[in-house]
Amino acid sequence: MRNNEMNHLAKRAVRDSFVKLAPREQAKNPVMLMVYLSAILTLALFVLSLFGITDSQPGFIISISAVLWLTVLFANFAEALAEGRGKAQADSLRAAKRDVPAHKLNEGLVAKGHHVDDPAEFFRLQADEVSSAVLKKKDLFYVAAGEQIPADGEIVMGAASVDESAITGESAPVIRESGGDRSAVTGGTTVLSDWLVVRVTADAGHSFLDQMIAMVESATRKKTPNEIALEILLVALTIVFLIVSVSLFAFSGFSANQEGIANPTTITSLVALFVCLAPTTIGALLSAIGIAGMSRLNRANVLAMSGRAVEAAGDVDVLLLDKTGTITLGNRQAAEFIPVDGAAEHDLADAAQLASLTDETPEGRSVVVLAKERFGIRGRELEGSGMVSIPFTAQTRMSGVDFEGHEIRKGAADAVKDYVESHGGTYSSECAAVVADVSRAGGTPLLVARDHRILGVIHLKDIVKQGIKENFADLRTMGIKTVMITGDNPMTAAAIAAEAGVDDFIAEATPETKLAAIRQYQAEGHMVAMTGDGTNDAPALAQADVAVAMNSGTQAAKEAGNMVDLDSSPTKLIDVVRIGKQLLMTRGSLTTFSIANDLAKYFAIVPALFVPLYPQLEALNIMHLTNPYTAIMAAIIYNALIIVALIPLALKGVKYREASSQSLLSRNLLVYGLGGIVLPFVAIKLLDMMLTALGVA
């Protein structure tokens, strides 16, 4: 983040820190509410002490009160700074949200548009221009190149290139078209070419952009179940220490009366003891940790529909991943030419390239490239060559060319076999064996024939993404099981699963099998995450504990998921799990540190308070602090400053590591547990020395 942006966030956070001093705001955090009330109490005690009504050390009382007020402000600052990031994101999103003219259509006009020569011109002339604010769900509108899409919707007619950078931050335009899984458009994006007719799917104020703004503004963030459970524990500990402090005051008063001396324990010092022993550090940072976790997810261009989903991602132990586009690059590529029946590999490559010159699919282009790389065969000059292209059809399942008196065909093994045999050719056992070997290896065999004679096999291979195997190994270390979902046959799926390093796979997957698999894992006690983009993925997404829908997908998929990936990157699911686990690790680490802190503060304050009554407690004064006043002041100052020191860690998060739960727990206890004990001893002693040097009585 740039320095000027950070300065702006800090200034707004300082201002908001004072705004949050309102009792209603403080009541949202029970632990810090007690510190807030303690600050008010000590301020009242100071006023009373000026009139000699209560404790007779007004300088000491006002010092404690000032530090307590700073403690509350520091906690407010941590939360406000975390919220500030979300507000900055919300401001940038609001800039993309504005009322624009919309070209409204009715059903009758759209029906007529299917039968005119120039639908775009027809819709442009017939549409009624209205404000985007008046569009309602199920309304139809027309949008052309250069215009902003006025509302969320599903394309019912047309195809266009759309700039979604206002939403995703990605400058490359995307293609949106009617039908299929790329038919959803988002209000605030811009059409770059062609035109669309869109049916509105969300009323004004409830659009996807409105949801994004609401979610990134931390004020709308709801506490997660684990966060609520931890807060209940912290409140319970706070109540326990409150009872202990009140009991100690009564006990010290009774003991002082028995000894016939004035009670050396004052209300102010016991308030300081209570604040120091209560889990104020984690209480002050707990909300900031949760807000920052959602902010990190937003910066990864993933919109979480609830804080519960972010936290659930940290508990996921089963990942269901689509093969295409997630584990593999998404397009099969020619990997090898395998000649059969005595044919030369060069002849096979030459015929395969000729058959693919007019094939604009990624597979066809990869055949041309492979022939060029292996044998230096370059594309022919087609102009005036007399070449006749034979396009692929679902009926023939072949394509090819007629060139210089030769018939060259390329296609599925059974289709080419039937074609060759119907013209008197043969399908040899050698060819059948190669086809079987390619299939067993997880590839797709394409046969190439010239003049009704099979020359050999093109091995089309799903290319596994680089580094994906290492990613899965890291997930396995974390105790997460990876399951590949594919529509391929079991033999092909097994080969790709082995190459990618996934733990299991589901072959010939249908929406029903995906849903059944998720339910089975959940019945076994697992937390399941999956990603999807199509309407057929919606049932499984709705069932999964963490469901990441692609922003480019259908409205049904986005409504079924509890997260939306604005980049539409299927591999983002792995990042989501890491961010969720980092959130849980950060919360656990700072909770451990906060509770460990109390031990050192106990040794600082308790001896200072009760040594006058019980000299034997001097043995607990292991830090050899100067006097009760410097001891209490040093502890309460440290209690405030440690909140400020930990704000960067709460916002950035504990560094994520791929390791087992046992290893993470051991490291957590060593670094944050032991560190939480040692650091306060050192810091409080240094503060005591500084206060003594400044002449604090």
XYZ file of C-alpha atoms in Angstrom:
697
model
C 0.000 0.000 0.000
C 1.388 3.426 -0.918
C 2.518 5.774 1.875
C -0.100 8.448 1.132
C -2.877 5.833 1.235
C -1.560 4.475 4.529
C -1.365 7.984 5.985
C -4.947 8.637 4.916
C -6.088 5.382 6.544
C -4.194 6.195 9.743
C -5.700 9.682 9.991
C -9.208 8.327 9.476
C -8.531 5.584 12.052
C -7.374 8.160 14.645
C -10.579 10.134 14.124
C -12.727 7.002 14.290
C -10.955 5.927 17.500
C -12.555 8.856 19.330
C -15.921 8.314 17.630
C -15.884 4.741 18.932
C -15.707 6.029 22.536
C -19.505 6.210 22.425
C -20.958 3.736 24.983
C -22.979 1.953 22.282
C -19.786 1.226 20.316
C -17.887 0.084 23.401
C -20.693 -2.280 24.402
C -19.936 -4.361 21.274
C -16.692 -5.579 22.899
C -17.415 -6.788 26.470
C -13.739 -7.098 27.466
C -12.839 -3.586 26.368
C -16.112 -2.332 27.863
C -14.712 -3.251 31.283
C -11.531 -1.285 30.534
C -13.713 1.614 29.368
C -15.695 1.536 32.637
C -12.435 1.257 34.590
C -11.150 4.399 32.846
C -14.348 6.244 33.778
C -14.092 4.953 37.377
C -10.483 6.079 37.837
C -11.322 9.469 36.316
C -14.142 9.816 38.865
C -11.760 8.725 41.648
C -9.320 11.432 40.550
C -12.002 14.113 40.813
C -13.004 12.821 44.253
C -9.385 12.703 45.375
C -9.045 16.429 44.644
C -11.618 16.981 47.390
C -10.023 14.452 49.747
C -13.027 12.135 49.525
C -11.143 9.034 48.372
C -7.586 7.875 47.535
C -5.111 10.584 48.401
C -2.713 10.236 45.426
C -4.388 12.260 42.650
C -1.206 12.228 40.527
C -1.070 8.442 40.594
C -4.806 8.107 39.957
C -4.853 10.444 36.963
C -1.791 8.657 35.526
C -3.585 5.295 35.736
C -6.751 6.832 34.277
C -4.834 8.383 31.368
C -3.180 5.065 30.524
C -6.552 3.272 30.680
C -8.084 5.808 28.298
C -5.140 5.297 25.966
C -5.677 1.521 26.196
C -9.278 1.969 25.040
C -8.200 4.336 22.247
C -5.494 1.927 21.081
C -8.070 -0.879 20.870
C -10.414 1.427 18.929
C -7.537 2.396 16.634
C -6.761 -1.258 15.827
C -10.384 -1.925 14.868
C -10.739 1.385 12.995
C -7.549 0.759 11.004
C -8.797 -2.682 9.958
C -12.186 -1.195 9.055
C -10.449 1.591 7.147
C -9.090 -0.844 4.576
C -12.589 -2.099 3.916
C -13.938 1.453 3.693
C -11.233 2.347 1.173
C -12.224 -0.654 -0.948
C -15.883 0.285 -0.604
C -15.151 3.853 -1.737
C -13.441 2.610 -4.897
C -16.376 0.305 -5.621
C -18.864 3.129 -5.110
C -17.001 5.053 -7.776
C -18.032 2.326 -10.226
C -21.647 2.406 -9.020
C -23.685 5.198 -10.512
C -26.998 5.698 -12.216
C -26.660 5.445 -15.995
C -29.137 5.493 -18.866
C -30.668 2.108 -19.603
C -32.384 1.016 -22.843
C -35.410 -0.867 -21.561
C -37.169 -3.459 -23.722
C -40.294 -5.571 -23.378
C -40.764 -9.247 -24.102
C -42.539 -8.567 -27.370
C -39.685 -6.502 -28.781
C -37.136 -9.165 -27.855
C -39.250 -11.828 -29.564
C -39.415 -9.698 -32.730
C -35.672 -9.059 -32.560
C -34.997 -12.711 -33.326
C -36.565 -12.306 -36.759
C -35.091 -9.040 -38.049
C -31.969 -8.637 -40.171
C -30.265 -6.177 -37.818
C -31.350 -6.860 -34.212
C -28.931 -4.314 -32.752
C -30.366 -1.430 -34.798
C -33.922 -2.638 -34.116
C -33.372 -2.698 -30.327
C -31.582 0.660 -30.384
C -34.522 2.341 -32.127
C -37.316 0.607 -30.212
C -35.927 0.701 -26.626
C -37.203 3.205 -24.044
C -34.423 5.143 -22.298
C -34.816 5.096 -18.491
C -32.568 5.508 -15.481
C -30.841 2.358 -14.249
C -32.314 3.061 -10.798
C -35.837 2.186 -11.997
C -34.935 -1.224 -13.426
C -36.496 -4.117 -11.548
C -35.928 -7.839 -11.481
C -37.025 -9.584 -14.710
C -36.919 -6.335 -16.736
C -35.117 -6.511 -20.102
C -32.598 -4.000 -21.420
C -30.347 -3.545 -24.423
C -26.716 -2.429 -24.086
C -24.246 -1.721 -26.898
C -20.513 -1.168 -27.287
C -19.153 1.727 -25.216
C -22.064 1.654 -22.746
C -22.019 0.687 -19.081
C -24.171 -2.279 -18.090
C -26.857 -0.695 -15.866
C -27.785 -3.708 -13.694
C -26.925 -7.313 -12.880
C -28.485 -9.801 -15.232
C -28.452 -12.881 -17.423
C -27.861 -12.493 -21.150
C -30.839 -13.691 -23.184
C -29.548 -12.633 -26.601
C -26.226 -11.659 -28.130
C -22.538 -11.953 -27.318
C -20.043 -9.220 -26.453
C -16.623 -8.400 -25.069
C -16.980 -6.893 -21.585
C -14.532 -4.863 -19.498
C -14.928 -6.034 -15.891
C -11.885 -4.186 -14.491
C -14.094 -2.006 -12.272
C -15.100 -5.153 -10.390
C -12.181 -7.542 -10.756
C -9.235 -5.212 -11.282
C -8.284 -7.350 -14.295
C -7.739 -5.245 -17.407
C -8.211 -8.051 -19.962
C -11.781 -8.086 -21.351
C -13.916 -11.227 -21.205
C -16.521 -12.697 -23.532
C -20.096 -12.894 -22.270
C -22.826 -14.609 -24.310
C -26.291 -16.048 -23.967
C -26.612 -19.679 -22.941
C -23.985 -21.767 -21.187
C -22.029 -20.820 -18.089
C -20.782 -17.390 -19.222
C -24.111 -15.612 -19.403
C -24.011 -13.511 -16.206
C -23.113 -9.814 -16.355
C -22.518 -7.373 -13.513
C -23.806 -3.829 -13.264
C -21.001 -1.273 -13.463
C -19.020 -3.163 -16.108
C -18.667 -1.870 -19.675
C -19.441 -3.447 -23.050
C -16.479 -3.028 -25.392
C -17.847 -4.579 -28.571
C -21.090 -5.871 -30.087
C -24.336 -5.793 -28.082
C -26.388 -7.698 -25.510
C -29.977 -8.111 -24.407
C -30.046 -8.783 -20.669
C -32.714 -9.821 -18.159
C -32.295 -8.096 -14.768
C -31.679 -10.485 -11.861
C -31.447 -8.019 -8.942
C -33.426 -4.956 -7.921
C -31.688 -1.608 -7.395
C -29.819 -1.633 -4.067
C -29.437 -5.414 -4.102
C -26.997 -5.826 -6.965
C -23.743 -7.736 -6.811
C -21.865 -4.431 -6.529
C -24.092 -3.409 -3.606
C -23.325 -6.729 -1.914
C -19.613 -6.188 -2.445
C -19.766 -2.720 -0.890
C -21.743 -4.012 2.078
C -19.382 -6.932 2.638
C -16.117 -5.002 2.458
C -17.397 -2.409 4.911
C -16.509 -3.961 8.233
C -19.556 -2.513 9.948
C -21.644 -5.224 8.313
C -19.312 -8.032 9.413
C -21.013 -10.559 11.666
C -18.998 -12.429 14.264
C -18.259 -16.040 13.436
C -19.136 -18.966 15.752
C -15.494 -19.517 16.755
C -15.039 -15.809 17.383
C -18.174 -15.745 19.514
C -16.965 -18.810 21.460
C -13.586 -17.165 22.095
C -15.282 -13.944 23.145
C -17.414 -15.885 25.646
C -14.216 -17.397 27.082
C -12.605 -13.950 27.337
C -15.705 -12.536 29.026
C -15.681 -15.442 31.471
C -12.021 -14.812 32.305
C -12.741 -11.101 32.703
C -15.577 -11.827 35.141
C -13.330 -14.214 37.094
C -10.598 -11.565 37.435
C -13.203 -8.963 38.386
C -14.425 -11.213 41.202
C -10.819 -11.905 42.232
C -10.005 -8.187 42.339
C -13.072 -7.335 44.426
C -12.321 -10.274 46.735
C -8.716 -9.162 47.159
C -9.853 -5.668 48.103
C -12.184 -7.050 50.758
C -9.545 -9.489 51.965
C -6.830 -6.816 52.200
C -9.214 -4.530 54.131
C -9.963 -7.300 56.609
C -6.258 -8.122 57.062
C -5.369 -4.447 57.532
C -8.015 -4.106 60.241
C -6.640 -7.187 61.977
C -3.150 -5.667 61.932
C -4.486 -2.278 63.021
C -3.013 -0.466 60.020
C -4.427 1.471 57.074
C -5.315 -0.627 54.054
C -2.386 -0.167 51.630
C -4.451 -1.511 48.713
C -6.419 1.238 46.989
C -9.311 0.996 44.583
C -7.124 2.511 41.842
C -4.392 -0.103 42.256
C -6.936 -2.929 42.228
C -8.520 -1.490 39.071
C -5.042 -1.563 37.512
C -4.601 -5.179 38.662
C -7.944 -6.146 37.135
C -7.172 -4.498 33.776
C -3.735 -6.110 33.618
C -4.939 -9.597 34.469
C -7.999 -9.504 32.178
C -7.303 -10.681 28.582
C -7.304 -7.115 27.270
C -4.663 -7.681 24.575
C -6.610 -10.252 22.579
C -9.870 -8.527 23.548
C -8.606 -5.332 21.921
C -7.382 -7.076 18.758
C -10.006 -9.782 18.257
C -12.308 -7.727 16.051
C -9.382 -6.323 14.051
C -8.094 -9.848 13.350
C -11.451 -10.931 11.901
C -11.904 -7.776 9.837
C -8.326 -8.005 8.511
C -8.895 -11.649 7.514
C -11.861 -10.690 5.363
C -9.863 -7.759 3.981
C -7.054 -10.118 2.897
C -9.635 -12.240 1.126
C -11.064 -9.164 -0.594
C -7.583 -8.122 -1.727
C -7.261 -11.592 -3.276
C -10.391 -10.631 -5.291
C -12.635 -13.075 -3.460
C -15.908 -11.776 -2.023
C -17.010 -13.680 1.068
C -20.739 -13.552 1.622
C -20.172 -14.106 5.369
C -17.394 -14.148 7.935
C -18.475 -17.699 8.731
C -17.302 -18.782 5.270
C -13.812 -17.308 5.819
C -13.467 -19.109 9.119
C -14.841 -22.345 7.699
C -12.122 -22.176 5.040
C -9.568 -22.450 7.823
C -11.155 -25.697 9.029
C -11.473 -27.322 5.585
C -9.896 -30.777 5.316
C -11.334 -31.936 1.955
C -10.982 -29.994 -1.304
C -13.039 -30.931 -4.373
C -11.331 -29.515 -7.466
C -12.388 -29.516 -11.101
C -9.794 -31.082 -13.378
C -10.160 -28.736 -16.336
C -8.730 -25.290 -15.691
C -7.754 -26.102 -12.113
C -5.457 -29.110 -12.249
C -4.876 -29.054 -16.016
C -4.470 -26.061 -18.320
C -7.914 -26.693 -19.746
C -6.986 -27.534 -23.329
C -5.614 -30.835 -24.537
C -2.406 -30.504 -26.525
C -0.686 -32.757 -29.019
C 2.220 -34.400 -27.211
C 3.404 -37.155 -29.588
C 3.045 -38.650 -33.075
C 2.983 -42.467 -32.939
C 3.227 -44.128 -36.397
C 1.782 -47.620 -36.974
C 1.921 -50.318 -39.631
C 5.286 -49.225 -41.021
C 4.386 -45.594 -41.687
C 7.101 -42.953 -41.193
C 6.660 -40.496 -38.308
C 7.438 -37.597 -40.678
C 4.606 -38.662 -43.005
C 2.249 -38.953 -40.041
C 3.205 -35.469 -38.818
C 2.815 -33.993 -42.312
C -0.655 -35.497 -42.784
C -1.713 -34.512 -39.245
C -0.651 -30.911 -39.845
C -2.486 -30.748 -43.183
C -5.662 -32.059 -41.507
C -5.324 -29.414 -38.770
C -4.523 -26.281 -40.781
C -8.155 -25.162 -40.808
C -8.865 -26.510 -37.306
C -9.026 -23.433 -35.059
C -9.494 -25.383 -31.825
C -6.626 -25.351 -29.282
C -6.078 -29.060 -29.996
C -5.872 -28.453 -33.738
C -3.409 -25.585 -33.344
C -1.243 -27.709 -31.037
C -0.947 -30.395 -33.768
C 0.320 -27.779 -36.234
C 2.844 -26.491 -33.669
C 4.083 -29.996 -32.752
C 4.706 -30.900 -36.419
C 6.630 -27.666 -36.861
C 8.722 -28.228 -33.721
C 9.503 -31.904 -34.403
C 10.166 -31.844 -38.157
C 10.247 -28.203 -39.201
C 7.060 -28.692 -41.219
C 5.453 -25.303 -41.801
C 1.903 -24.465 -42.790
C 1.107 -24.540 -46.513
C -0.063 -21.628 -48.586
C -3.754 -22.435 -48.865
C -4.664 -19.654 -51.280
C -5.175 -21.188 -54.728
C -4.008 -24.641 -53.644
C -7.336 -26.285 -54.366
C -7.470 -27.652 -50.814
C -10.978 -28.641 -49.706
C -11.560 -28.474 -45.963
C -13.727 -31.186 -44.380
C -15.152 -29.685 -41.157
C -15.724 -31.653 -37.983
C -19.324 -32.704 -37.286
C -20.897 -34.492 -34.391
C -22.101 -37.188 -36.796
C -18.765 -38.033 -38.445
C -16.543 -37.110 -35.454
C -13.776 -36.473 -37.992
C -12.276 -33.551 -39.868
C -9.629 -33.221 -42.557
C -8.803 -32.051 -46.061
C -8.751 -33.183 -49.660
C -5.384 -31.967 -50.951
C -3.496 -32.700 -54.170
C -5.529 -35.828 -54.846
C -5.222 -37.209 -51.306
C -7.964 -37.732 -48.724
C -6.602 -36.966 -45.252
C -8.788 -37.497 -42.210
C -8.256 -37.021 -38.469
C -10.659 -38.019 -35.706
C -11.755 -40.307 -32.895
C -10.392 -43.844 -33.059
C -13.693 -45.627 -33.671
C -14.817 -43.019 -36.225
C -11.632 -43.279 -38.303
C -11.700 -47.086 -37.960
C -15.222 -47.196 -39.451
C -14.230 -44.719 -42.179
C -11.152 -46.724 -43.214
C -12.863 -50.115 -43.128
C -15.835 -48.798 -45.122
C -13.353 -47.958 -47.921
C -11.556 -51.309 -47.848
C -8.779 -50.352 -45.447
C -7.749 -52.188 -42.285
C -7.560 -51.376 -38.577
C -4.577 -53.407 -37.357
C -3.964 -54.923 -33.944
C -0.873 -52.709 -33.651
C -3.027 -49.614 -34.072
C -5.550 -50.927 -31.529
C -2.740 -51.540 -29.018
C -1.395 -47.967 -29.413
C -4.893 -46.530 -28.954
C -5.297 -48.585 -25.764
C -1.883 -47.484 -24.433
C -2.655 -43.795 -25.000
C -6.016 -44.168 -23.254
C -4.446 -45.950 -20.277
C -1.915 -43.122 -19.968
C -4.768 -40.651 -19.547
C -4.508 -39.225 -23.063
C -6.890 -38.937 -25.962
C -5.948 -40.868 -29.148
C -6.701 -39.288 -32.533
C -6.172 -41.429 -35.633
C -4.793 -39.959 -38.848
C -5.541 -41.654 -42.179
C -4.405 -40.835 -45.700
C -6.150 -42.382 -48.671
C -7.993 -44.825 -46.386
C -4.793 -46.059 -44.725
C -4.119 -45.354 -41.045
C -0.723 -43.685 -40.619
C -0.736 -43.502 -36.845
C -1.999 -41.890 -33.646
C -1.792 -38.347 -32.279
C -1.473 -38.431 -28.499
C -3.531 -35.553 -27.101
C -2.657 -34.918 -23.503
C -4.188 -32.888 -20.679
C -1.286 -30.734 -19.488
C -1.047 -30.644 -15.704
C -0.295 -27.145 -14.432
C 3.257 -26.484 -13.355
C 3.689 -26.498 -9.586
C 0.242 -27.978 -8.891
C 1.740 -31.227 -7.565
C 3.821 -29.288 -5.041
C 0.694 -27.350 -4.008
C -1.130 -30.585 -3.326
C 1.847 -31.897 -1.346
C 1.684 -28.779 0.851
C -2.042 -29.282 1.376
C -1.417 -32.904 2.326
C 1.079 -31.732 4.944
C -1.685 -29.563 6.382
C -3.969 -32.603 6.613
C -6.150 -31.594 3.639
C -7.336 -34.270 1.241
C -7.573 -33.265 -2.436
C -10.194 -34.849 -4.704
C -10.230 -34.279 -8.463
C -13.626 -34.074 -10.201
C -13.751 -34.888 -13.908
C -16.110 -36.121 -16.576
C -13.350 -38.347 -18.008
C -13.551 -42.112 -17.871
C -11.961 -43.775 -14.805
C -8.837 -44.871 -16.711
C -8.040 -41.358 -17.935
C -8.953 -39.830 -14.581
C -6.644 -42.217 -12.725
C -3.690 -41.338 -14.962
C -4.157 -37.580 -14.535
C -4.749 -37.938 -10.791
C -1.467 -39.830 -10.445
C 0.445 -37.223 -12.445
C -1.079 -34.300 -10.523
C -0.595 -35.928 -7.134
C -4.189 -35.682 -5.876
C -5.344 -38.050 -3.156
C -8.517 -39.268 -4.870
C -10.698 -38.627 -7.900
C -14.310 -38.796 -9.007
C -14.601 -39.887 -12.661
C -17.563 -39.463 -15.016
C -18.861 -36.865 -12.567
C -22.444 -35.609 -12.765
C -24.178 -33.013 -10.554
C -25.665 -35.910 -8.594
C -22.314 -37.612 -7.962
C -20.742 -34.321 -6.811
C -23.570 -33.706 -4.367
C -23.442 -37.297 -3.092
C -19.665 -37.094 -2.579
C -19.930 -33.880 -0.534
C -22.685 -35.327 1.643
C -20.671 -38.478 2.244
C -17.571 -36.542 3.322
C -19.670 -34.324 5.586
C -21.350 -37.362 7.144
C -17.856 -38.602 8.003
C -17.161 -35.355 9.875
C -15.149 -33.524 7.205
C -15.341 -29.845 6.242
C -15.640 -29.712 2.451
C -14.735 -26.957 -0.007
C -15.404 -26.888 -3.733
C -15.509 -24.499 -6.664
C -17.887 -24.243 -9.611
C -19.319 -21.927 -12.233
C -22.251 -23.629 -13.900
C -25.917 -24.032 -13.051
C -25.259 -27.764 -12.746
C -22.739 -26.986 -9.974
C -25.305 -25.089 -7.892
C -26.607 -28.068 -5.819
C -23.080 -29.120 -4.817
C -22.043 -25.518 -4.090
C -25.070 -25.062 -1.853
C -24.139 -28.230 0.066
C -20.403 -27.518 0.502
C -19.140 -25.824 3.674
C -16.992 -23.471 1.585
C -18.331 -22.873 -1.916
C -16.392 -20.590 -4.263
C -18.441 -19.592 -7.300
C -16.798 -18.055 -10.349
C -17.815 -14.469 -11.105
C -17.934 -15.437 -14.783
C -20.388 -18.220 -14.021
C -24.152 -18.311 -13.885
C -26.317 -16.408 -11.434
C -27.464 -19.738 -9.965
C -23.873 -20.702 -9.116
C -23.161 -17.328 -7.499
C -26.326 -17.486 -5.424
C -25.506 -21.038 -4.276
C -21.917 -20.232 -3.207
C -20.851 -18.420 -0.054
C -17.851 -16.860 -1.825
C -17.430 -15.383 -5.299
C -14.049 -15.325 -7.029
C -13.994 -12.094 -9.014
C -11.037 -13.335 -11.093
C -12.855 -16.576 -11.972
C -9.690 -18.577 -11.309
C -10.498 -22.149 -10.224
C -7.169 -22.468 -8.384
C -8.195 -19.577 -6.087
C -9.798 -22.160 -3.797
C -6.327 -23.114 -2.560
C -5.612 -19.459 -1.682
C -8.961 -19.188 0.103
C -8.077 -22.143 2.345
C -4.683 -20.621 3.145
C -6.210 -17.258 4.044
C -8.764 -18.989 6.277
C -6.073 -20.976 8.043
C -3.942 -17.842 8.449
C -6.901 -16.131 10.143
C -7.281 -18.991 12.631
C -3.511 -19.145 13.206
C -3.355 -15.400 13.883
C -6.225 -15.528 16.344
C -4.769 -18.558 18.128
C -1.260 -17.088 18.284
C -2.355 -13.743 19.715
C -4.702 -15.430 22.187
C -1.796 -17.563 23.427
C 0.416 -14.475 23.693
C -2.270 -12.473 25.530
C -2.935 -15.107 28.177
C 0.794 -15.772 28.662
C 1.266 -12.010 29.230
C -0.881 -12.143 32.331
C 1.663 -14.285 34.167
C 4.360 -11.588 34.078
C 1.895 -8.836 34.985
C 0.777 -10.930 37.956
C 4.353 -11.065 39.272
C 4.676 -7.314 38.756
C 1.536 -6.107 40.545
C 0.555 -8.657 43.212
C 3.798 -8.392 45.244
C 3.679 -4.608 44.992
C 0.134 -4.539 46.389
C 0.368 -7.025 49.204
C 3.974 -6.960 50.475
C 3.023 -4.269 53.070
C 0.480 -6.717 54.501
C 2.433 -9.922 53.879
C 6.210 -9.299 53.761
C 6.735 -12.946 52.795
C 5.375 -12.097 49.316
C 8.590 -10.196 48.656
C 9.898 -13.530 47.322
C 7.505 -13.115 44.366
C 9.042 -9.756 43.458
C 11.471 -11.518 41.131
C 11.841 -8.431 38.935
C 12.910 -6.322 41.961
C 10.730 -3.427 40.928
C 11.387 -0.116 42.669
C 8.131 0.467 44.548
C 4.400 -0.285 44.262
C 3.681 2.839 42.218
C 6.337 2.256 39.568
C 5.405 -1.453 39.439
C 1.723 -0.766 38.813
C 2.427 2.068 36.373
C 4.958 -0.024 34.431
C 2.496 -2.937 34.133
C -0.440 -0.791 33.051
C 1.678 1.133 30.517
C 2.985 -2.121 29.053
C -0.599 -3.404 28.875
C -1.504 -0.419 26.673
C 1.624 -0.326 24.519
C 1.565 -4.038 23.641
C -1.780 -3.478 21.880
C -0.180 -0.877 19.608
C 2.839 -3.122 19.015
C 0.642 -6.029 17.911
C -1.639 -4.063 15.543
C 0.596 -4.706 12.477
C 0.647 -8.445 13.222
C -3.140 -8.522 13.716
C -3.691 -6.772 10.377
C -1.054 -8.606 8.353
C -1.600 -11.991 9.972
C 0.819 -14.552 11.325
C 3.081 -15.874 8.576
C 1.402 -18.888 7.008
C 3.280 -22.177 7.019
C 2.309 -25.539 5.563
C 2.714 -27.879 8.520
C 0.754 -30.406 10.564
C -1.553 -29.236 13.345
C 0.790 -30.688 15.976
C 3.774 -28.844 14.509
C 1.851 -25.568 14.359
C 0.703 -25.984 17.972
C 4.256 -26.656 19.191
C 5.584 -23.617 17.338
C 2.698 -21.503 18.603
C 3.430 -22.404 22.225
C 7.163 -21.868 21.791
C 7.032 -18.498 20.013
C 3.864 -16.879 21.343
C 3.488 -18.773 24.616
C 7.076 -18.542 25.850
C 7.517 -15.169 24.150
C 4.367 -13.928 25.853
C 5.896 -14.806 29.216
C 9.418 -13.458 28.665
C 8.641 -10.179 26.852
C 6.529 -8.587 29.634
C 9.180 -9.353 32.265
C 11.772 -7.492 30.205
C 9.480 -4.642 29.150
C 7.997 -4.020 32.610
C 11.457 -3.980 34.195
C 12.687 -1.431 31.621
C 9.573 0.715 32.129
C 10.058 0.551 35.914
C 13.643 1.762 35.506
C 12.518 4.608 33.239
C 9.789 5.684 35.679
C 12.278 5.593 38.536
C 14.716 7.708 36.537
C 11.901 10.206 35.898
C 11.312 10.473 39.640
C 7.933 8.737 39.904
C 7.321 8.249 43.644
